[in-house]
């Protein structure tokens, strides 16, 4: 189904997947998850038009890369060579830069009633990153889950951190401050004033970052230690659970990634963006922010002959 044409003349297709009580819409632009319906309720924030994705989106449902999250100062050194990246978040590079994967048209490689595979080839030097990178993402819908399988190869050493930037609202509307979240992580990454990790893996115990037992998002969101809301990476030891108490809907998240960026939609405003503040929550399964500059973090280096592989599952029991 045609969804529109980009300013550069590229056509964007929309594909609908269905399985039992689940239904999903996926766009070629940004490999975006436009909608995810569970028993008729759309639980992700999306836009109705390509124009809104171009002008009013905050990465709604998109795949971000080549490096999701932040890289300090827009630079990193790999094998003795320093690579400079565009900065688009204060002094830092965020989500692959202004020309990152979220704004590219991906090729549909395969599609069926319950799966769609999208591919993108990122040229050597694109947004400052070395190596020609070939990426694929397969969305698979089942009767109770949406599975995301990422694969990537490169022809030269590079860094890679892919994630999906969907904003979830299990009520289908309103804000998410009453959503109850459990994150199986006893450590998180404190950040400096520009939201770059300090390098510490700090305990969550005794802090507003502790979701080892379920808590409402809004219960501690005003704590000044949060700096305006949740936007922090957690060191996972297990899965994540979100419950919307009024309707009883539950989402369980599992992943092969070592971390998750929990973001409470602090910068949504309903004017420049299509939704108001805290209209959705993000659970961006990923490697840690700024890993290329922090040697003790899990490596995000990908070399020729290796294959990047990552899986995340959103289940609705």
PDB file of C-alpha atoms in Angstrom:
ATOM      1  CA  UNK A   1       0.000   0.000   0.000  1.00  0.00           C
ATOM      2  CA  UNK A   2       1.386   3.403  -0.958  1.00  0.00           C
ATOM      3  CA  UNK A   3       1.958   5.703   2.034  1.00  0.00           C
ATOM      4  CA  UNK A   4       3.468   8.673   0.218  1.00  0.00           C
ATOM      5  CA  UNK A   5       6.578  10.026  -1.441  1.00  0.00           C
ATOM      6  CA  UNK A   6       9.575  11.651   0.252  1.00  0.00           C
ATOM      7  CA  UNK A   7      10.809  15.094  -0.827  1.00  0.00           C
ATOM      8  CA  UNK A   8      13.597  13.330  -2.735  1.00  0.00           C
ATOM      9  CA  UNK A   9      11.039  11.303  -4.709  1.00  0.00           C
ATOM     10  CA  UNK A  10      11.305   7.936  -2.943  1.00  0.00           C
ATOM     11  CA  UNK A  11       8.057   6.019  -2.579  1.00  0.00           C
ATOM     12  CA  UNK A  12       7.128   4.743   0.871  1.00  0.00           C
ATOM     13  CA  UNK A  13       5.101   1.555   1.248  1.00  0.00           C
ATOM     14  CA  UNK A  14       2.921   0.488   4.166  1.00  0.00           C
ATOM     15  CA  UNK A  15       2.516  -3.178   5.043  1.00  0.00           C
ATOM     16  CA  UNK A  16      -0.131  -4.644   7.360  1.00  0.00           C
ATOM     17  CA  UNK A  17       0.498  -7.837   9.354  1.00  0.00           C
ATOM     18  CA  UNK A  18      -2.236  -9.770  11.158  1.00  0.00           C
ATOM     19  CA  UNK A  19      -2.324 -12.760  13.516  1.00  0.00           C
ATOM     20  CA  UNK A  20      -5.266 -13.539  15.764  1.00  0.00           C
ATOM     21  CA  UNK A  21      -6.036 -10.523  17.966  1.00  0.00           C
ATOM     22  CA  UNK A  22      -2.805  -8.782  16.834  1.00  0.00           C
ATOM     23  CA  UNK A  23      -2.408  -6.383  13.926  1.00  0.00           C
ATOM     24  CA  UNK A  24       0.621  -4.268  12.968  1.00  0.00           C
ATOM     25  CA  UNK A  25       1.426  -1.671  10.319  1.00  0.00           C
ATOM     26  CA  UNK A  26       5.024  -1.221   9.166  1.00  0.00           C
ATOM     27  CA  UNK A  27       6.396   1.527   6.920  1.00  0.00           C
ATOM     28  CA  UNK A  28       9.374   1.408   4.588  1.00  0.00           C
ATOM     29  CA  UNK A  29      10.332   4.889   5.794  1.00  0.00           C
ATOM     30  CA  UNK A  30      12.568   4.422   8.834  1.00  0.00           C
ATOM     31  CA  UNK A  31      11.394   0.787   9.132  1.00  0.00           C
ATOM     32  CA  UNK A  32       8.719   2.373  11.314  1.00  0.00           C
ATOM     33  CA  UNK A  33       6.230   0.425  13.388  1.00  0.00           C
ATOM     34  CA  UNK A  34       3.296   2.730  12.681  1.00  0.00           C
ATOM     35  CA  UNK A  35       0.716   0.875  14.739  1.00  0.00           C
ATOM     36  CA  UNK A  36       0.380  -2.233  16.888  1.00  0.00           C
ATOM     37  CA  UNK A  37      -3.176  -3.232  17.709  1.00  0.00           C
ATOM     38  CA  UNK A  38      -3.934  -5.635  20.522  1.00  0.00           C
ATOM     39  CA  UNK A  39      -7.590  -6.688  20.574  1.00  0.00           C
ATOM     40  CA  UNK A  40      -8.441  -3.562  18.582  1.00  0.00           C
ATOM     41  CA  UNK A  41      -6.481  -1.070  20.710  1.00  0.00           C
ATOM     42  CA  UNK A  42      -3.428   0.606  19.179  1.00  0.00           C
ATOM     43  CA  UNK A  43      -0.685   0.526  21.833  1.00  0.00           C
ATOM     44  CA  UNK A  44       2.035   2.542  20.049  1.00  0.00           C
ATOM     45  CA  UNK A  45       2.181   6.196  19.043  1.00  0.00           C
ATOM     46  CA  UNK A  46       2.213   6.800  15.307  1.00  0.00           C
ATOM     47  CA  UNK A  47       1.404   9.377  12.643  1.00  0.00           C
ATOM     48  CA  UNK A  48      -1.292   9.272   9.988  1.00  0.00           C
ATOM     49  CA  UNK A  49       0.757  10.871   7.210  1.00  0.00           C
ATOM     50  CA  UNK A  50       4.300  10.781   5.887  1.00  0.00           C
ATOM     51  CA  UNK A  51       4.403  14.573   6.245  1.00  0.00           C
ATOM     52  CA  UNK A  52       3.876  14.243  10.009  1.00  0.00           C
ATOM     53  CA  UNK A  53       6.699  11.704  10.228  1.00  0.00           C
ATOM     54  CA  UNK A  54       8.922  14.148   8.359  1.00  0.00           C
ATOM     55  CA  UNK A  55       8.045  17.171  10.503  1.00  0.00           C
ATOM     56  CA  UNK A  56       6.350  16.238  13.816  1.00  0.00           C
ATOM     57  CA  UNK A  57       7.849  12.906  14.847  1.00  0.00           C
ATOM     58  CA  UNK A  58      10.255  12.202  17.675  1.00  0.00           C
ATOM     59  CA  UNK A  59      11.437   8.914  16.154  1.00  0.00           C
ATOM     60  CA  UNK A  60       7.919   7.443  16.603  1.00  0.00           C
ATOM     61  CA  UNK A  61       8.273   3.698  15.951  1.00  0.00           C
ATOM     62  CA  UNK A  62      11.473   4.098  13.933  1.00  0.00           C
ATOM     63  CA  UNK A  63      14.650   2.055  13.814  1.00  0.00           C
ATOM     64  CA  UNK A  64      17.500   4.311  14.904  1.00  0.00           C
ATOM     65  CA  UNK A  65      21.112   3.814  13.832  1.00  0.00           C
ATOM     66  CA  UNK A  66      23.817   3.463  12.753  1.00  0.00           C
ATOM     67  CA  UNK A  67      24.291   4.136  16.478  1.00  0.00           C
ATOM     68  CA  UNK A  68      21.175   4.421  18.611  1.00  0.00           C
ATOM     69  CA  UNK A  69      21.436   6.720  21.629  1.00  0.00           C
ATOM     70  CA  UNK A  70      24.301   9.179  22.188  1.00  0.00           C
ATOM     71  CA  UNK A  71      27.981   9.344  21.286  1.00  0.00           C
ATOM     72  CA  UNK A  72      29.861  12.003  23.244  1.00  0.00           C
ATOM     73  CA  UNK A  73      31.181  14.959  21.295  1.00  0.00           C
ATOM     74  CA  UNK A  74      30.192  13.345  17.998  1.00  0.00           C
ATOM     75  CA  UNK A  75      33.446  11.393  17.771  1.00  0.00           C
ATOM     76  CA  UNK A  76      35.002   8.014  18.510  1.00  0.00           C
ATOM     77  CA  UNK A  77      38.295   6.280  17.799  1.00  0.00           C
ATOM     78  CA  UNK A  78      38.417   2.826  16.230  1.00  0.00           C
ATOM     79  CA  UNK A  79      41.682   0.997  15.472  1.00  0.00           C
ATOM     80  CA  UNK A  80      43.595   4.232  15.999  1.00  0.00           C
ATOM     81  CA  UNK A  81      41.486   6.303  13.603  1.00  0.00           C
ATOM     82  CA  UNK A  82      39.216   9.061  14.934  1.00  0.00           C
ATOM     83  CA  UNK A  83      35.839   9.369  13.223  1.00  0.00           C
ATOM     84  CA  UNK A  84      33.786  12.561  13.489  1.00  0.00           C
ATOM     85  CA  UNK A  85      30.002  12.470  13.407  1.00  0.00           C
ATOM     86  CA  UNK A  86      27.372  15.189  12.974  1.00  0.00           C
ATOM     87  CA  UNK A  87      26.165  16.548  16.316  1.00  0.00           C
ATOM     88  CA  UNK A  88      22.404  16.901  16.673  1.00  0.00           C
ATOM     89  CA  UNK A  89      21.815  16.755  20.431  1.00  0.00           C
ATOM     90  CA  UNK A  90      23.734  19.547  22.114  1.00  0.00           C
ATOM     91  CA  UNK A  91      27.408  18.622  21.803  1.00  0.00           C
ATOM     92  CA  UNK A  92      26.634  14.978  21.024  1.00  0.00           C
ATOM     93  CA  UNK A  93      25.526  12.752  18.171  1.00  0.00           C
ATOM     94  CA  UNK A  94      22.134  11.151  18.772  1.00  0.00           C
ATOM     95  CA  UNK A  95      20.535   8.156  17.006  1.00  0.00           C
ATOM     96  CA  UNK A  96      22.998   8.112  14.110  1.00  0.00           C
ATOM     97  CA  UNK A  97      22.853  11.838  13.406  1.00  0.00           C
ATOM     98  CA  UNK A  98      20.379  13.953  11.423  1.00  0.00           C
ATOM     99  CA  UNK A  99      20.672  11.572   8.457  1.00  0.00           C
ATOM    100  CA  UNK A 100      20.340   8.391  10.492  1.00  0.00           C
ATOM    101  CA  UNK A 101      18.416   5.230   9.643  1.00  0.00           C
ATOM    102  CA  UNK A 102      15.135   6.627  11.006  1.00  0.00           C
ATOM    103  CA  UNK A 103      14.909   8.996   8.041  1.00  0.00           C
ATOM    104  CA  UNK A 104      15.930   6.554   5.301  1.00  0.00           C
ATOM    105  CA  UNK A 105      13.696   4.528   3.014  1.00  0.00           C
ATOM    106  CA  UNK A 106      14.316   0.821   3.548  1.00  0.00           C
ATOM    107  CA  UNK A 107      13.815  -1.787   0.827  1.00  0.00           C
ATOM    108  CA  UNK A 108      11.195  -4.447   1.411  1.00  0.00           C
ATOM    109  CA  UNK A 109      13.005  -7.745   0.871  1.00  0.00           C
ATOM    110  CA  UNK A 110      10.199 -10.121   1.819  1.00  0.00           C
ATOM    111  CA  UNK A 111       6.634  -9.841   3.054  1.00  0.00           C
ATOM    112  CA  UNK A 112       3.843 -12.234   4.032  1.00  0.00           C
ATOM    113  CA  UNK A 113       0.701 -12.005   6.117  1.00  0.00           C
ATOM    114  CA  UNK A 114       2.596 -12.170   9.407  1.00  0.00           C
ATOM    115  CA  UNK A 115       6.171 -11.057   8.571  1.00  0.00           C
ATOM    116  CA  UNK A 116       7.984  -8.306   6.735  1.00  0.00           C
ATOM    117  CA  UNK A 117      11.743  -8.002   6.211  1.00  0.00           C
ATOM    118  CA  UNK A 118      13.243  -4.623   5.423  1.00  0.00           C
ATOM    119  CA  UNK A 119      16.803  -3.944   4.306  1.00  0.00           C
ATOM    120  CA  UNK A 120      19.018  -0.884   4.179  1.00  0.00           C
ATOM    121  CA  UNK A 121      22.577  -0.421   2.889  1.00  0.00           C
ATOM    122  CA  UNK A 122      24.449   2.343   4.681  1.00  0.00           C
ATOM    123  CA  UNK A 123      27.348   3.586   2.564  1.00  0.00           C
ATOM    124  CA  UNK A 124      30.892   3.938   3.843  1.00  0.00           C
ATOM    125  CA  UNK A 125      31.170   7.392   5.401  1.00  0.00           C
ATOM    126  CA  UNK A 126      27.431   7.951   5.788  1.00  0.00           C
ATOM    127  CA  UNK A 127      26.988  10.298   8.763  1.00  0.00           C
ATOM    128  CA  UNK A 128      30.710   9.827   9.438  1.00  0.00           C
ATOM    129  CA  UNK A 129      30.598   6.081  10.113  1.00  0.00           C
ATOM    130  CA  UNK A 130      33.177   3.807   8.467  1.00  0.00           C
ATOM    131  CA  UNK A 131      32.363   0.758   6.372  1.00  0.00           C
ATOM    132  CA  UNK A 132      29.496  -0.161   4.079  1.00  0.00           C
ATOM    133  CA  UNK A 133      26.901  -1.691   6.391  1.00  0.00           C
ATOM    134  CA  UNK A 134      24.090  -3.977   5.205  1.00  0.00           C
ATOM    135  CA  UNK A 135      21.212  -4.149   7.697  1.00  0.00           C
ATOM    136  CA  UNK A 136      18.003  -6.164   7.791  1.00  0.00           C
ATOM    137  CA  UNK A 137      15.088  -6.139  10.205  1.00  0.00           C
ATOM    138  CA  UNK A 138      12.329  -8.747  10.265  1.00  0.00           C
ATOM    139  CA  UNK A 139       9.066  -7.980  12.043  1.00  0.00           C
ATOM    140  CA  UNK A 140       7.173 -11.180  12.904  1.00  0.00           C
ATOM    141  CA  UNK A 141       3.677 -11.048  14.344  1.00  0.00           C
ATOM    142  CA  UNK A 142       2.171 -13.958  16.273  1.00  0.00           C
ATOM    143  CA  UNK A 143      -1.123 -14.316  18.118  1.00  0.00           C
ATOM    144  CA  UNK A 144       0.350 -12.737  21.264  1.00  0.00           C
ATOM    145  CA  UNK A 145       3.648 -11.035  20.338  1.00  0.00           C
ATOM    146  CA  UNK A 146       5.686  -8.906  17.984  1.00  0.00           C
ATOM    147  CA  UNK A 147       9.241 -10.095  17.391  1.00  0.00           C
ATOM    148  CA  UNK A 148      12.053  -7.959  15.937  1.00  0.00           C
ATOM    149  CA  UNK A 149      15.112  -9.699  14.478  1.00  0.00           C
ATOM    150  CA  UNK A 150      18.026  -7.498  13.398  1.00  0.00           C
ATOM    151  CA  UNK A 151      20.978  -8.661  11.289  1.00  0.00           C
ATOM    152  CA  UNK A 152      23.935  -6.686   9.909  1.00  0.00           C
ATOM    153  CA  UNK A 153      27.297  -7.168   8.197  1.00  0.00           C
ATOM    154  CA  UNK A 154      30.046  -4.739   7.246  1.00  0.00           C
ATOM    155  CA  UNK A 155      32.968  -4.585   4.822  1.00  0.00           C
ATOM    156  CA  UNK A 156      35.162  -2.568   7.210  1.00  0.00           C
ATOM    157  CA  UNK A 157      35.371  -2.200  11.014  1.00  0.00           C
ATOM    158  CA  UNK A 158      32.573  -0.015  12.344  1.00  0.00           C
ATOM    159  CA  UNK A 159      30.355   0.497  15.392  1.00  0.00           C
ATOM    160  CA  UNK A 160      26.696  -0.425  15.506  1.00  0.00           C
ATOM    161  CA  UNK A 161      23.832  -0.055  17.966  1.00  0.00           C
ATOM    162  CA  UNK A 162      20.350  -0.661  16.551  1.00  0.00           C
ATOM    163  CA  UNK A 163      17.059  -0.266  18.371  1.00  0.00           C
ATOM    164  CA  UNK A 164      13.400   0.452  17.792  1.00  0.00           C
ATOM    165  CA  UNK A 165      12.084   3.755  19.153  1.00  0.00           C
ATOM    166  CA  UNK A 166       8.409   2.900  19.621  1.00  0.00           C
ATOM    167  CA  UNK A 167       6.448   4.812  22.247  1.00  0.00           C
ATOM    168  CA  UNK A 168       4.003   2.499  24.026  1.00  0.00           C
ATOM    169  CA  UNK A 169       0.713   3.444  25.632  1.00  0.00           C
ATOM    170  CA  UNK A 170      -1.183   0.348  26.690  1.00  0.00           C
ATOM    171  CA  UNK A 171      -4.378   2.338  27.299  1.00  0.00           C
ATOM    172  CA  UNK A 172      -4.432   3.588  23.723  1.00  0.00           C
ATOM    173  CA  UNK A 173      -4.637   7.228  24.854  1.00  0.00           C
ATOM    174  CA  UNK A 174      -3.981   9.709  27.647  1.00  0.00           C
ATOM    175  CA  UNK A 175      -0.625   9.706  29.423  1.00  0.00           C
ATOM    176  CA  UNK A 176       1.385   6.783  30.770  1.00  0.00           C
ATOM    177  CA  UNK A 177       2.066   8.084  34.290  1.00  0.00           C
ATOM    178  CA  UNK A 178      -0.228   5.420  35.818  1.00  0.00           C
ATOM    179  CA  UNK A 179       1.437   2.591  33.875  1.00  0.00           C
ATOM    180  CA  UNK A 180       3.213   0.228  36.261  1.00  0.00           C
ATOM    181  CA  UNK A 181       6.716  -0.802  35.195  1.00  0.00           C
ATOM    182  CA  UNK A 182       9.065  -3.530  36.371  1.00  0.00           C
ATOM    183  CA  UNK A 183      12.625  -3.612  35.000  1.00  0.00           C
ATOM    184  CA  UNK A 184      14.811  -6.550  36.017  1.00  0.00           C
ATOM    185  CA  UNK A 185      17.964  -4.463  36.449  1.00  0.00           C
ATOM    186  CA  UNK A 186      19.816  -3.688  39.649  1.00  0.00           C
ATOM    187  CA  UNK A 187      22.156  -1.165  37.965  1.00  0.00           C
ATOM    188  CA  UNK A 188      21.725   1.830  35.685  1.00  0.00           C
ATOM    189  CA  UNK A 189      24.008   4.319  33.926  1.00  0.00           C
ATOM    190  CA  UNK A 190      24.196   7.764  35.583  1.00  0.00           C
ATOM    191  CA  UNK A 191      24.691  10.579  33.067  1.00  0.00           C
ATOM    192  CA  UNK A 192      26.264  14.021  32.964  1.00  0.00           C
ATOM    193  CA  UNK A 193      24.525  17.286  32.077  1.00  0.00           C
ATOM    194  CA  UNK A 194      24.438  16.369  28.359  1.00  0.00           C
ATOM    195  CA  UNK A 195      23.105  12.862  29.091  1.00  0.00           C
ATOM    196  CA  UNK A 196      26.370  11.043  28.408  1.00  0.00           C
ATOM    197  CA  UNK A 197      27.096   8.136  30.787  1.00  0.00           C
ATOM    198  CA  UNK A 198      29.684   8.930  33.431  1.00  0.00           C
ATOM    199  CA  UNK A 199      31.041   5.388  33.089  1.00  0.00           C
ATOM    200  CA  UNK A 200      29.633   4.215  36.404  1.00  0.00           C
ATOM    201  CA  UNK A 201      27.231   1.274  36.637  1.00  0.00           C
ATOM    202  CA  UNK A 202      25.378   2.484  39.709  1.00  0.00           C
ATOM    203  CA  UNK A 203      22.976   0.517  41.905  1.00  0.00           C
ATOM    204  CA  UNK A 204      19.307   1.429  41.565  1.00  0.00           C
ATOM    205  CA  UNK A 205      18.591   0.523  45.198  1.00  0.00           C
ATOM    206  CA  UNK A 206      17.445   3.517  47.222  1.00  0.00           C
ATOM    207  CA  UNK A 207      16.979   5.723  44.142  1.00  0.00           C
ATOM    208  CA  UNK A 208      13.999   6.736  41.965  1.00  0.00           C
ATOM    209  CA  UNK A 209      15.549   4.537  39.245  1.00  0.00           C
ATOM    210  CA  UNK A 210      14.615   1.347  41.092  1.00  0.00           C
ATOM    211  CA  UNK A 211      12.011  -0.641  39.160  1.00  0.00           C
ATOM    212  CA  UNK A 212      13.060  -4.056  40.454  1.00  0.00           C
ATOM    213  CA  UNK A 213       9.661  -4.065  42.124  1.00  0.00           C
ATOM    214  CA  UNK A 214       6.744  -2.651  40.103  1.00  0.00           C
ATOM    215  CA  UNK A 215       6.100   1.087  40.365  1.00  0.00           C
ATOM    216  CA  UNK A 216       3.923   3.636  38.620  1.00  0.00           C
ATOM    217  CA  UNK A 217       5.947   5.786  36.235  1.00  0.00           C
ATOM    218  CA  UNK A 218       4.508   8.947  37.746  1.00  0.00           C
ATOM    219  CA  UNK A 219       5.191   8.016  41.372  1.00  0.00           C
ATOM    220  CA  UNK A 220       8.743   9.435  41.433  1.00  0.00           C
ATOM    221  CA  UNK A 221       9.015  11.249  38.118  1.00  0.00           C
ATOM    222  CA  UNK A 222       9.294  14.665  39.792  1.00  0.00           C
ATOM    223  CA  UNK A 223      12.383  13.633  41.777  1.00  0.00           C
ATOM    224  CA  UNK A 224      15.126  16.157  40.874  1.00  0.00           C
ATOM    225  CA  UNK A 225      17.635  13.312  40.437  1.00  0.00           C
ATOM    226  CA  UNK A 226      15.797  12.380  37.228  1.00  0.00           C
ATOM    227  CA  UNK A 227      16.432  15.734  35.573  1.00  0.00           C
ATOM    228  CA  UNK A 228      12.920  16.110  34.173  1.00  0.00           C
ATOM    229  CA  UNK A 229      11.872  12.508  33.766  1.00  0.00           C
ATOM    230  CA  UNK A 230      13.201   9.075  32.907  1.00  0.00           C
ATOM    231  CA  UNK A 231      15.716   8.893  30.052  1.00  0.00           C
ATOM    232  CA  UNK A 232      18.301   6.431  31.318  1.00  0.00           C
ATOM    233  CA  UNK A 233      19.886   3.144  30.338  1.00  0.00           C
ATOM    234  CA  UNK A 234      19.449   0.109  32.575  1.00  0.00           C
ATOM    235  CA  UNK A 235      21.823  -2.866  32.785  1.00  0.00           C
ATOM    236  CA  UNK A 236      19.477  -5.778  32.223  1.00  0.00           C
ATOM    237  CA  UNK A 237      19.662  -9.075  34.034  1.00  0.00           C
ATOM    238  CA  UNK A 238      16.225 -10.204  32.819  1.00  0.00           C
ATOM    239  CA  UNK A 239      13.060  -8.900  31.243  1.00  0.00           C
ATOM    240  CA  UNK A 240      10.679  -5.966  31.536  1.00  0.00           C
ATOM    241  CA  UNK A 241       6.970  -5.838  32.312  1.00  0.00           C
ATOM    242  CA  UNK A 242       4.501  -2.992  31.825  1.00  0.00           C
ATOM    243  CA  UNK A 243       0.937  -3.059  33.190  1.00  0.00           C
ATOM    244  CA  UNK A 244      -1.866  -0.598  32.473  1.00  0.00           C
ATOM    245  CA  UNK A 245      -3.967  -1.023  35.632  1.00  0.00           C
ATOM    246  CA  UNK A 246      -7.259   0.469  34.438  1.00  0.00           C
ATOM    247  CA  UNK A 247      -7.644  -1.871  31.481  1.00  0.00           C
ATOM    248  CA  UNK A 248      -5.429  -4.669  32.747  1.00  0.00           C
ATOM    249  CA  UNK A 249      -3.322  -4.874  29.584  1.00  0.00           C
ATOM    250  CA  UNK A 250       0.178  -6.320  30.098  1.00  0.00           C
ATOM    251  CA  UNK A 251       3.292  -6.141  27.926  1.00  0.00           C
ATOM    252  CA  UNK A 252       6.349  -8.296  28.553  1.00  0.00           C
ATOM    253  CA  UNK A 253       9.649  -7.399  26.869  1.00  0.00           C
ATOM    254  CA  UNK A 254      12.550  -9.797  26.385  1.00  0.00           C
ATOM    255  CA  UNK A 255      15.763  -9.114  24.494  1.00  0.00           C
ATOM    256  CA  UNK A 256      19.241 -10.384  23.686  1.00  0.00           C
ATOM    257  CA  UNK A 257      20.608  -6.872  24.272  1.00  0.00           C
ATOM    258  CA  UNK A 258      22.511  -5.962  27.471  1.00  0.00           C
ATOM    259  CA  UNK A 259      20.559  -2.780  28.186  1.00  0.00           C
ATOM    260  CA  UNK A 260      17.352  -0.836  27.750  1.00  0.00           C
ATOM    261  CA  UNK A 261      16.854   2.914  27.529  1.00  0.00           C
ATOM    262  CA  UNK A 262      13.721   3.743  29.503  1.00  0.00           C
ATOM    263  CA  UNK A 263      12.287   7.066  28.307  1.00  0.00           C
ATOM    264  CA  UNK A 264       9.066   8.581  29.652  1.00  0.00           C
ATOM    265  CA  UNK A 265       8.293  10.900  26.722  1.00  0.00           C
ATOM    266  CA  UNK A 266       9.498  14.000  28.546  1.00  0.00           C
ATOM    267  CA  UNK A 267       9.994  16.146  25.417  1.00  0.00           C
ATOM    268  CA  UNK A 268       6.702  15.430  23.692  1.00  0.00           C
ATOM    269  CA  UNK A 269       4.627  18.613  23.695  1.00  0.00           C
ATOM    270  CA  UNK A 270       1.555  18.216  21.487  1.00  0.00           C
ATOM    271  CA  UNK A 271       2.588  21.202  19.370  1.00  0.00           C
ATOM    272  CA  UNK A 272       5.885  20.489  17.647  1.00  0.00           C
ATOM    273  CA  UNK A 273       5.084  16.795  18.099  1.00  0.00           C
ATOM    274  CA  UNK A 274       1.915  14.894  17.356  1.00  0.00           C
ATOM    275  CA  UNK A 275       1.427  13.908  21.030  1.00  0.00           C
ATOM    276  CA  UNK A 276       1.593  15.570  24.445  1.00  0.00           C
ATOM    277  CA  UNK A 277       4.077  15.087  27.271  1.00  0.00           C
ATOM    278  CA  UNK A 278       4.271  11.549  28.670  1.00  0.00           C
ATOM    279  CA  UNK A 279       1.859  10.252  26.012  1.00  0.00           C
ATOM    280  CA  UNK A 280       4.052   7.184  25.579  1.00  0.00           C
ATOM    281  CA  UNK A 281       6.989   5.336  27.111  1.00  0.00           C
ATOM    282  CA  UNK A 282       9.984   3.959  25.226  1.00  0.00           C
ATOM    283  CA  UNK A 283      11.833   0.751  26.053  1.00  0.00           C
ATOM    284  CA  UNK A 284      14.737   0.915  23.608  1.00  0.00           C
ATOM    285  CA  UNK A 285      16.560  -2.405  23.897  1.00  0.00           C
ATOM    286  CA  UNK A 286      20.188  -1.757  22.995  1.00  0.00           C
ATOM    287  CA  UNK A 287      23.864  -1.642  23.905  1.00  0.00           C
ATOM    288  CA  UNK A 288      24.934   1.184  26.173  1.00  0.00           C
ATOM    289  CA  UNK A 289      25.171   4.845  25.100  1.00  0.00           C
ATOM    290  CA  UNK A 290      28.657   6.092  24.194  1.00  0.00           C
ATOM    291  CA  UNK A 291      30.124   2.561  24.237  1.00  0.00           C
ATOM    292  CA  UNK A 292      32.707   3.399  21.514  1.00  0.00           C
ATOM    293  CA  UNK A 293      34.277   5.856  23.989  1.00  0.00           C
ATOM    294  CA  UNK A 294      33.980   3.705  27.118  1.00  0.00           C
ATOM    295  CA  UNK A 295      36.127   0.589  26.907  1.00  0.00           C
ATOM    296  CA  UNK A 296      34.595  -1.173  29.915  1.00  0.00           C
ATOM    297  CA  UNK A 297      31.123  -1.141  28.329  1.00  0.00           C
ATOM    298  CA  UNK A 298      30.108  -4.129  26.153  1.00  0.00           C
ATOM    299  CA  UNK A 299      31.667  -3.659  22.725  1.00  0.00           C
ATOM    300  CA  UNK A 300      29.631  -2.339  19.808  1.00  0.00           C
ATOM    301  CA  UNK A 301      32.393  -2.938  17.242  1.00  0.00           C
ATOM    302  CA  UNK A 302      31.425  -4.976  14.172  1.00  0.00           C
ATOM    303  CA  UNK A 303      34.147  -6.311  11.877  1.00  0.00           C
ATOM    304  CA  UNK A 304      34.153  -7.919   8.416  1.00  0.00           C
ATOM    305  CA  UNK A 305      33.289 -11.605   8.598  1.00  0.00           C
ATOM    306  CA  UNK A 306      31.107 -11.105  11.688  1.00  0.00           C
ATOM    307  CA  UNK A 307      27.324 -10.866  11.768  1.00  0.00           C
ATOM    308  CA  UNK A 308      25.457  -8.608  14.145  1.00  0.00           C
ATOM    309  CA  UNK A 309      22.342 -10.358  15.441  1.00  0.00           C
ATOM    310  CA  UNK A 310      19.806  -9.064  17.932  1.00  0.00           C
ATOM    311  CA  UNK A 311      16.266 -10.048  18.910  1.00  0.00           C
ATOM    312  CA  UNK A 312      13.612  -8.275  20.944  1.00  0.00           C
ATOM    313  CA  UNK A 313      10.104  -9.588  21.656  1.00  0.00           C
ATOM    314  CA  UNK A 314       7.092  -7.604  22.856  1.00  0.00           C
ATOM    315  CA  UNK A 315       4.563 -10.078  24.229  1.00  0.00           C
ATOM    316  CA  UNK A 316       0.953  -9.396  25.262  1.00  0.00           C
ATOM    317  CA  UNK A 317      -0.250 -12.337  27.361  1.00  0.00           C
TER     318      UNK A 317
END
